[in-house]
XYZ file of C-alpha atoms in Angstrom:
597
model
C 81.967 59.468 57.751
C 84.935 61.555 56.552
C 84.206 64.076 53.809
C 86.830 66.113 51.996
C 85.761 69.332 50.252
C 87.736 70.845 47.380
C 87.282 74.278 45.831
C 88.732 74.550 42.298
C 90.882 71.475 42.966
C 92.271 72.896 46.228
C 91.246 71.165 49.439
C 89.679 73.696 51.797
C 88.164 71.606 54.599
C 87.708 68.169 56.126
C 84.351 67.298 57.674
C 83.844 64.437 60.113
C 80.614 63.138 61.638
C 81.233 61.305 64.918
C 79.011 59.090 67.079
C 77.038 61.224 69.479
C 76.018 63.697 66.779
C 79.198 65.742 66.807
C 80.283 67.454 63.581
C 83.985 68.418 63.354
C 85.479 70.878 60.884
C 89.248 70.476 60.612
C 90.882 73.620 59.290
C 94.373 75.020 59.243
C 95.840 74.663 62.743
C 92.367 74.525 64.303
C 89.502 72.064 64.883
C 85.975 73.359 65.372
C 83.487 70.996 67.007
C 79.868 71.858 66.260
C 76.938 69.806 67.627
C 74.539 68.667 64.919
C 70.982 67.965 66.005
C 70.189 65.773 63.008
C 72.284 64.031 60.393
C 70.132 65.567 57.679
C 71.744 68.942 58.434
C 75.066 67.521 57.294
C 73.441 66.214 54.130
C 71.825 69.603 53.476
C 75.173 71.342 53.919
C 76.937 68.992 51.521
C 74.116 69.241 48.981
C 74.380 73.029 49.085
C 78.142 72.901 48.540
C 77.768 70.384 45.730
C 75.590 72.838 43.784
C 78.652 75.055 43.352
C 80.385 74.039 40.104
C 83.758 74.898 41.640
C 83.306 72.508 44.554
C 84.067 68.785 44.545
C 83.409 66.467 47.472
C 85.238 63.250 48.297
C 84.147 60.916 51.069
C 86.317 58.545 53.117
C 89.444 59.545 51.210
C 92.909 60.420 52.401
C 92.897 62.760 55.403
C 94.024 66.332 54.748
C 93.836 69.386 56.998
C 93.383 72.577 55.025
C 91.841 75.966 55.830
C 88.217 76.757 55.282
C 88.340 80.407 54.249
C 84.762 81.114 55.340
C 84.871 79.203 58.624
C 83.983 81.413 61.585
C 85.852 80.855 64.792
C 84.160 80.844 68.152
C 85.301 83.855 70.103
C 84.860 84.948 73.648
C 85.294 88.511 74.855
C 86.633 87.250 78.142
C 89.080 84.727 76.731
C 92.549 85.946 75.759
C 93.739 84.908 72.267
C 95.740 81.718 72.178
C 99.437 82.042 71.431
C 100.201 80.659 68.015
C 101.763 77.198 67.853
C 104.570 77.769 65.344
C 105.201 74.106 64.602
C 101.520 73.478 64.012
C 101.119 76.554 61.834
C 104.130 75.575 59.708
C 102.696 72.091 59.323
C 99.482 73.719 58.141
C 101.359 75.734 55.488
C 102.995 72.537 54.276
C 99.564 70.924 53.946
C 97.959 74.043 52.457
C 100.563 74.218 49.664
C 100.514 70.435 49.241
C 104.265 70.109 49.715
C 105.817 66.628 49.799
C 106.820 65.466 53.253
C 107.274 61.749 53.936
C 109.002 59.665 51.297
C 107.154 56.658 49.840
C 108.100 53.306 51.320
C 109.770 52.077 48.131
C 111.992 55.190 48.008
C 113.137 54.694 51.598
C 113.799 51.018 50.927
C 115.871 51.937 47.889
C 117.868 54.444 49.953
C 118.485 51.849 52.659
C 119.759 49.396 50.053
C 122.541 51.780 48.983
C 125.833 50.878 50.591
C 127.698 53.579 52.480
C 130.998 51.877 51.642
C 133.000 52.764 48.536
C 134.393 49.651 46.875
C 137.928 49.407 45.516
C 136.739 49.308 41.897
C 135.019 52.679 42.294
C 138.070 54.175 43.981
C 140.379 52.983 41.180
C 138.098 54.499 38.521
C 138.350 57.952 40.067
C 141.032 60.562 40.547
C 142.209 60.272 44.141
C 142.231 63.666 45.885
C 142.257 62.339 49.432
C 145.751 63.679 50.102
C 144.803 67.157 48.825
C 143.749 69.566 51.572
C 140.012 70.011 51.091
C 137.414 71.803 53.234
C 133.712 72.541 53.294
C 132.503 76.014 54.294
C 128.803 76.370 55.135
C 126.373 77.949 57.572
C 126.450 76.937 61.222
C 123.181 74.987 60.978
C 123.867 73.313 57.627
C 123.390 69.560 57.575
C 123.967 68.589 53.937
C 127.402 69.448 52.567
C 127.487 69.103 48.792
C 130.490 71.254 47.854
C 134.124 71.194 48.966
C 137.010 73.465 48.030
C 140.735 72.960 47.541
C 143.255 75.443 46.207
C 146.818 75.359 44.930
C 149.433 77.929 43.936
C 150.729 77.265 40.410
C 153.720 78.630 38.441
C 153.583 82.123 36.865
C 151.199 83.412 39.516
C 148.369 81.115 38.476
C 145.976 79.623 41.057
C 144.250 76.265 40.682
C 140.771 75.964 42.159
C 139.095 72.610 42.656
C 135.372 72.595 43.356
C 134.408 69.030 44.284
C 130.662 68.354 44.333
C 128.869 65.376 45.868
C 128.441 62.797 43.097
C 124.749 62.067 43.651
C 124.442 60.567 40.159
C 126.776 57.748 41.230
C 124.109 56.526 43.665
C 120.912 57.453 41.811
C 120.486 56.035 38.301
C 118.232 58.048 35.997
C 114.725 56.595 35.940
C 115.078 54.739 39.256
C 112.339 55.018 41.877
C 114.403 57.426 43.950
C 115.235 59.506 40.858
C 111.545 59.814 39.958
C 110.766 61.021 43.489
C 113.625 63.546 43.381
C 112.358 64.805 40.018
C 108.826 65.218 41.383
C 110.086 67.229 44.360
C 112.513 69.235 42.249
C 114.250 70.901 45.169
C 114.730 70.834 48.912
C 112.655 73.368 50.839
C 114.223 75.086 53.838
C 112.256 76.376 56.823
C 113.733 77.821 60.044
C 112.921 74.670 62.016
C 113.036 71.907 59.371
C 113.911 70.863 55.850
C 111.724 69.107 53.295
C 114.576 67.360 51.462
C 114.687 66.348 47.820
C 116.516 63.147 48.777
C 116.030 60.820 51.761
C 118.154 61.709 54.756
C 120.335 58.634 54.361
C 121.629 60.146 51.136
C 121.391 63.889 51.755
C 122.894 63.913 55.243
C 125.009 60.784 55.182
C 126.167 58.926 52.046
C 126.412 61.959 49.727
C 127.216 64.607 52.322
C 130.882 65.644 52.306
C 131.431 65.226 56.028
C 134.967 65.461 57.460
C 137.343 62.495 57.597
C 135.187 60.237 55.404
C 135.838 59.093 51.847
C 133.264 60.531 49.471
C 132.548 60.210 45.750
C 132.629 63.597 44.046
C 132.548 65.288 40.653
C 135.341 67.858 40.419
C 135.638 71.009 38.350
C 139.325 71.966 38.225
C 140.061 75.469 36.942
C 143.368 77.323 36.582
C 143.172 81.138 36.735
C 145.817 83.625 35.686
C 146.934 86.657 37.705
C 143.880 88.627 36.573
C 141.402 85.919 37.525
C 140.717 84.781 33.960
C 140.304 80.996 33.474
C 143.086 79.597 31.276
C 142.494 75.850 31.734
C 139.648 73.601 32.886
C 139.313 69.913 33.620
C 136.375 67.843 34.866
C 136.545 64.382 36.368
C 135.023 61.921 38.810
C 137.026 61.966 42.041
C 137.217 60.745 45.591
C 137.940 63.165 48.429
C 138.244 63.193 52.190
C 137.284 66.538 53.674
C 139.823 67.795 56.202
C 137.448 70.133 58.021
C 133.827 71.250 58.225
C 134.144 75.016 58.647
C 131.598 77.810 58.951
C 131.369 81.180 57.253
C 131.752 82.782 60.664
C 135.041 80.986 61.368
C 136.516 81.894 57.988
C 135.434 85.548 58.311
C 136.951 85.749 61.782
C 140.236 84.360 60.464
C 140.481 86.358 57.224
C 138.651 89.617 57.898
C 138.709 90.100 61.661
C 142.202 88.591 61.990
C 141.045 86.972 65.217
C 144.148 85.382 66.787
C 142.346 82.520 68.516
C 140.526 81.512 65.319
C 143.686 81.847 63.230
C 145.560 79.621 65.670
C 142.766 77.020 65.533
C 142.846 77.034 61.718
C 146.619 77.284 61.367
C 146.769 74.029 59.336
C 144.515 75.495 56.593
C 145.182 79.216 57.004
C 147.629 79.445 54.056
C 144.960 77.889 51.841
C 142.390 80.431 53.059
C 144.709 83.315 52.300
C 145.244 81.991 48.775
C 141.461 81.581 48.429
C 141.059 85.195 49.467
C 143.510 86.295 46.766
C 141.620 84.347 44.101
C 138.277 85.614 45.395
C 139.285 89.248 44.884
C 140.538 88.496 41.369
C 137.342 86.677 40.364
C 135.080 89.279 41.896
C 136.915 92.098 40.141
C 136.451 90.346 36.793
C 132.753 89.732 37.421
C 132.073 93.313 38.531
C 134.016 94.559 35.512
C 131.623 92.836 33.110
C 128.588 94.342 34.895
C 127.405 91.589 37.242
C 124.765 92.746 39.718
C 125.804 92.341 43.341
C 122.624 92.759 45.365
C 122.814 93.502 49.057
C 119.558 91.888 50.193
C 120.126 90.104 53.488
C 117.640 87.466 54.545
C 115.815 87.592 57.893
C 117.442 85.528 60.616
C 114.986 84.198 63.195
C 116.515 83.898 66.648
C 114.615 81.144 68.472
C 114.541 80.207 72.131
C 116.399 77.105 73.249
C 113.355 74.874 72.615
C 112.726 76.496 69.198
C 109.087 77.197 70.070
C 109.275 80.996 70.356
C 110.942 83.706 68.281
C 113.047 86.009 70.429
C 114.135 88.399 67.678
C 114.367 88.874 63.924
C 117.603 90.349 62.620
C 119.340 90.670 59.278
C 121.486 87.662 58.428
C 125.100 88.673 57.949
C 126.666 88.269 54.515
C 130.375 88.039 55.204
C 133.343 87.931 52.876
C 133.377 84.165 53.477
C 129.856 83.902 51.997
C 130.898 85.949 48.979
C 134.082 83.912 48.495
C 132.226 80.600 48.286
C 129.576 82.184 46.033
C 132.349 83.347 43.700
C 133.878 79.868 43.509
C 130.477 78.278 42.824
C 129.747 80.782 40.052
C 133.122 80.014 38.478
C 132.419 76.253 38.530
C 128.876 76.670 37.170
C 130.108 78.821 34.292
C 132.969 76.468 33.476
C 130.640 73.447 33.245
C 128.106 75.335 31.099
C 130.814 76.521 28.693
C 132.345 73.049 28.381
C 129.064 71.282 27.618
C 128.025 74.010 25.170
C 131.367 73.850 23.348
C 130.805 70.101 22.956
C 127.437 70.737 21.313
C 125.456 68.666 23.787
C 121.892 69.402 24.946
C 122.024 71.232 28.258
C 119.875 72.656 31.034
C 120.939 76.262 31.508
C 120.174 78.651 34.317
C 118.962 81.676 32.388
C 118.065 85.213 33.404
C 116.662 87.169 30.507
C 117.190 90.862 29.904
C 114.424 92.920 31.550
C 111.800 94.546 29.374
C 112.321 98.175 28.408
C 108.960 99.017 30.014
C 110.092 97.622 33.384
C 113.415 99.453 33.211
C 111.682 102.729 32.270
C 109.441 102.309 35.325
C 112.519 101.639 37.467
C 114.186 104.722 36.020
C 111.199 106.885 37.083
C 111.184 105.414 40.590
C 114.907 105.986 41.034
C 114.568 109.526 39.677
C 112.003 110.258 42.404
C 114.606 109.120 44.911
C 117.229 111.398 43.373
C 119.135 108.623 41.587
C 119.954 108.550 37.885
C 119.824 105.377 35.770
C 121.196 105.462 32.237
C 119.428 103.297 29.646
C 120.941 102.477 26.275
C 118.897 103.044 23.116
C 119.168 99.494 21.831
C 120.313 97.207 24.613
C 119.956 97.344 28.374
C 123.458 97.045 29.784
C 123.695 95.438 33.248
C 126.674 97.733 33.918
C 124.351 100.737 34.223
C 122.288 98.944 36.882
C 125.445 97.731 38.626
C 126.606 101.363 38.829
C 123.406 102.315 40.682
C 123.842 99.439 43.142
C 127.411 100.579 43.804
C 126.353 104.229 44.110
C 123.800 103.504 46.872
C 125.881 100.930 48.750
C 126.490 103.307 51.674
C 123.037 104.934 51.762
C 120.364 104.070 54.356
C 117.943 103.350 51.472
C 120.229 100.801 49.818
C 118.028 97.802 50.722
C 114.962 99.549 49.335
C 116.736 100.459 46.099
C 118.182 96.959 45.733
C 114.649 95.584 46.159
C 113.237 97.987 43.550
C 115.889 96.904 41.051
C 115.305 93.220 41.750
C 111.537 93.608 41.208
C 112.161 95.166 37.812
C 114.166 92.183 36.580
C 112.942 88.932 35.090
C 112.893 85.753 37.168
C 115.779 83.329 36.678
C 114.550 79.976 35.349
C 115.834 76.756 33.781
C 115.802 76.326 30.003
C 117.433 74.241 27.284
C 118.118 77.366 25.224
C 121.125 79.405 26.290
C 119.944 82.987 26.699
C 122.646 84.019 29.141
C 122.312 85.295 32.687
C 121.637 89.045 32.831
C 122.115 89.372 36.601
C 125.540 87.730 36.505
C 126.430 89.324 33.153
C 127.270 85.787 32.047
C 126.930 84.523 28.501
C 126.688 80.880 29.568
C 125.539 79.627 32.956
C 124.240 76.443 34.585
C 123.662 74.913 38.007
C 126.195 72.209 38.839
C 127.107 72.715 42.478
C 124.081 71.521 44.514
C 122.806 68.114 43.340
C 121.756 67.113 46.874
C 119.106 69.829 46.937
C 118.413 70.804 43.292
C 117.334 68.343 40.605
C 118.662 70.412 37.637
C 122.174 70.078 39.098
C 121.782 66.299 39.116
C 120.781 66.381 35.440
C 123.771 68.581 34.611
C 126.047 66.029 36.333
C 124.655 63.283 34.090
C 125.048 65.401 30.971
C 128.620 66.332 31.879
C 129.464 62.698 32.554
C 128.165 61.644 29.136
C 130.133 64.377 27.387
C 133.290 63.284 29.203
C 132.566 59.649 28.349
C 132.219 60.654 24.685
C 128.905 58.810 24.381
C 126.460 59.758 21.607
C 125.242 63.315 22.079
C 121.654 62.589 21.096
C 120.050 59.718 22.933
C 116.418 58.782 23.417
C 116.342 56.459 26.389
C 115.259 56.580 30.006
C 118.804 55.980 31.215
C 120.196 59.462 30.626
C 118.470 62.794 29.970
C 119.950 63.573 26.554
C 116.677 63.867 24.692
C 116.071 67.593 24.138
C 112.295 67.373 24.539
C 112.658 65.502 27.823
C 115.205 68.053 29.010
C 112.886 70.891 28.080
C 110.021 69.390 30.086
C 112.360 68.804 33.022
C 113.579 72.409 32.879
C 110.032 73.762 32.968
C 109.054 71.404 35.789
C 112.145 72.357 37.813
C 111.336 76.061 37.442
C 107.798 75.442 38.719
C 109.025 73.429 41.698
C 111.542 76.127 42.552
C 108.755 78.720 42.487
C 106.590 76.562 44.775
C 109.488 76.221 47.229
C 110.027 79.979 47.257
C 106.336 80.629 47.930
C 106.427 78.177 50.837
C 109.525 79.798 52.313
C 107.923 83.248 51.965
C 104.738 82.024 53.674
C 106.716 80.647 56.614
C 108.762 83.831 56.830
C 105.564 85.900 56.987
C 104.119 83.551 59.604
C 107.168 83.883 61.835
C 107.200 87.649 61.499
C 103.531 87.726 62.570
C 104.190 85.369 65.473
C 107.015 87.588 66.686
C 105.028 90.824 66.340
C 102.091 89.463 68.365
C 104.032 90.491 71.460
C 104.668 93.985 70.056
C 101.129 95.155 69.268
C 100.723 98.724 70.509
C 104.407 99.558 70.192
C 105.700 102.427 68.038
C 108.745 101.905 65.814
C 110.759 103.829 63.251
C 110.584 102.504 59.709
C 110.879 103.262 56.018
C 108.205 103.103 53.304
C 109.217 100.039 51.304
C 106.224 99.914 48.975
C 103.248 102.039 47.917
C 99.977 100.710 46.500
C 96.478 102.071 46.084
C 95.432 100.217 49.248
C 98.228 101.424 51.525
C 101.863 101.791 52.500
C 104.224 98.908 53.190
C 106.588 99.742 56.030
C 109.840 98.010 56.896
C 110.707 98.503 60.548
C 114.154 99.750 61.493
C 114.139 98.014 64.880
C 113.200 94.550 63.595
C 113.525 92.940 60.184
C 109.728 93.004 59.708
C 107.349 94.496 57.147
C 103.716 95.507 57.684
C 100.950 97.515 56.016
C 99.460 100.908 56.816
C 96.020 100.644 55.138
C 95.037 103.733 53.171
C 91.757 103.828 55.123
C 93.762 104.606 58.283
C 95.102 107.841 56.743
C 92.215 109.846 58.195
C 93.565 113.379 57.716
C 92.756 113.448 53.991
C 91.589 111.469 50.967
C 94.705 109.961 49.379
C 95.089 109.129 45.697
C 97.583 106.642 44.314
C 99.892 107.824 41.524
C 101.336 104.796 39.794
C 104.022 106.615 37.825
C 105.638 107.966 41.001
C 104.514 105.131 43.294
C 103.150 107.604 45.807
C 100.001 108.440 47.747
C 99.041 112.144 47.675
C 96.416 113.873 49.805
C 93.762 115.610 47.706
C 93.406 118.602 50.097
C 96.704 118.785 51.983
C 98.890 117.608 49.072
C 100.818 115.574 51.628
C 102.836 112.945 49.786
C 104.034 109.494 50.875
C 106.728 107.969 48.661
C 108.944 104.920 48.714
C 112.000 105.579 50.835
C 110.345 108.108 53.135
C 111.196 107.616 56.830
C 108.145 107.260 59.090
C 107.061 106.132 62.555
C 104.318 103.538 62.901
C 102.359 101.837 65.648
C 101.646 98.118 65.318
C 97.853 97.832 65.607
C 96.953 94.277 64.645
C 98.504 90.936 63.762
C 96.478 88.459 61.723
C 98.108 85.036 61.984
C 95.674 83.301 59.615
C 96.274 85.814 56.819
C 99.920 86.287 57.857
C 99.431 90.048 57.856
C 100.626 92.893 60.115
C 98.583 96.096 60.272
C 100.140 99.397 61.306
C 99.160 103.039 61.630
C 101.288 106.108 61.060
C 102.377 107.698 64.336
C 104.039 110.985 65.244
C 107.788 110.712 65.904
C 108.830 110.520 69.552
C 109.289 113.943 71.131
C 112.893 115.142 71.107
C 112.410 116.324 74.675
C 111.016 113.054 75.944
């Protein structure tokens, strides 16, 4: 007998009764085997659970392995705790959040039926860019390459940028079985050791991926910029390219910024193009900063694994080089150009919007920054992103810059997808979309289809399953895509927290310098200076006084001593406990190391 228990529609445990009167509870990453003297005890347990209106029980259904929050583990004082199995724990998070993993058989069959050869008819129908020097620039571990760049010096100091994007829509008709699966997934989800792709690997890593020295179908945004970096001409067309090189951000940074001779010699055949890209990058960035775009400096954690990828050796801040920023700038330019073009042609569109923050949130941010000695000006009628951008620039060289960047980000609205153009506050853009990543984001695939219809001059309003031009359908798709993006982010955060906990298991008892990154009524969040890790000092551990939380200043203040803990304060902490199941790190405040030690 296999019994699945759900609590408020979320599976929390799987119960199995085996021959020999053995009752197994399968929970996240663990299996607990409990002897049952009589089968009636199982029936009594299930009857008791069934009396709870929030619980539903399914027998002999599909097998799932989810955590039982109330399940007690067997412990032994003599037995040392088992080292966490990272792969198993990540699999458990995938199951816990009900993320899609394996593709259905019919989707895989459809993917296999797609030819990896480009026929002559398709080639003739496209603009041939195979003789134009084109490169991809991505991270060292990237496997799906959906954007390629080419650049050209034009008369009167103008520069022509071509952003060629994998033409996924050429291979996936709207409404097909593979399109429905991609829609359901919404996005690819990236973990340190794996990817849950939106598309089957045959497409994402092979047919659509812009690998070097292979002909690939692409959708190109061609933009001419003047000497100031202002777009003066745009063109969009289906194309065919052959990437000349698969390069990494590190290589490009070494060539352009570090002026590394060995790297420059290796890239001599594309170095002039890179130098022209660098010129355009500075022009575009200057224009974007001028209008008040927010340039956050919030590096992601980089998990350094051992050679077998079973143990985390260190957690450091991922480097954001000029090469990263250059490609980001080119992608922003292409996304804006597509959004403007479709909007000017009065076609329904899926925009990437970022609404203006509420005045209440900005007032709260203003108070927090004031407590840190930083001034934020707020207009009487409209919140100008330029004032926030000025703060980001002002703190760019301060030790607290990451904290302040985080505070600002928390005060802003979340970017979402919508059919109504409300602009993008963070980019200070009046019209923005996502066009550049159709391999991993479904909204980009929809934008490709919309752009293709506009270029084909087909009817602007269309109610069919072939193309997503019905506004109501687009609106539902935008909402669904936003939800799937949020689910992916939550999964990535959960895995990040898990890996931080796994790493810190070996550092319990150690004392580290840190900074208070958050203050709540239940404690202080501390970001360590030595490792890119955050933990909690529970308020109950502050034994020298009774501390009260003041929300307006985001601080804890001792009732008797008046000692105050605020965001941004430097501290020393000792790691006291790591809870893998809750993905939580407990710390205690510690005295700073003696100067004479």
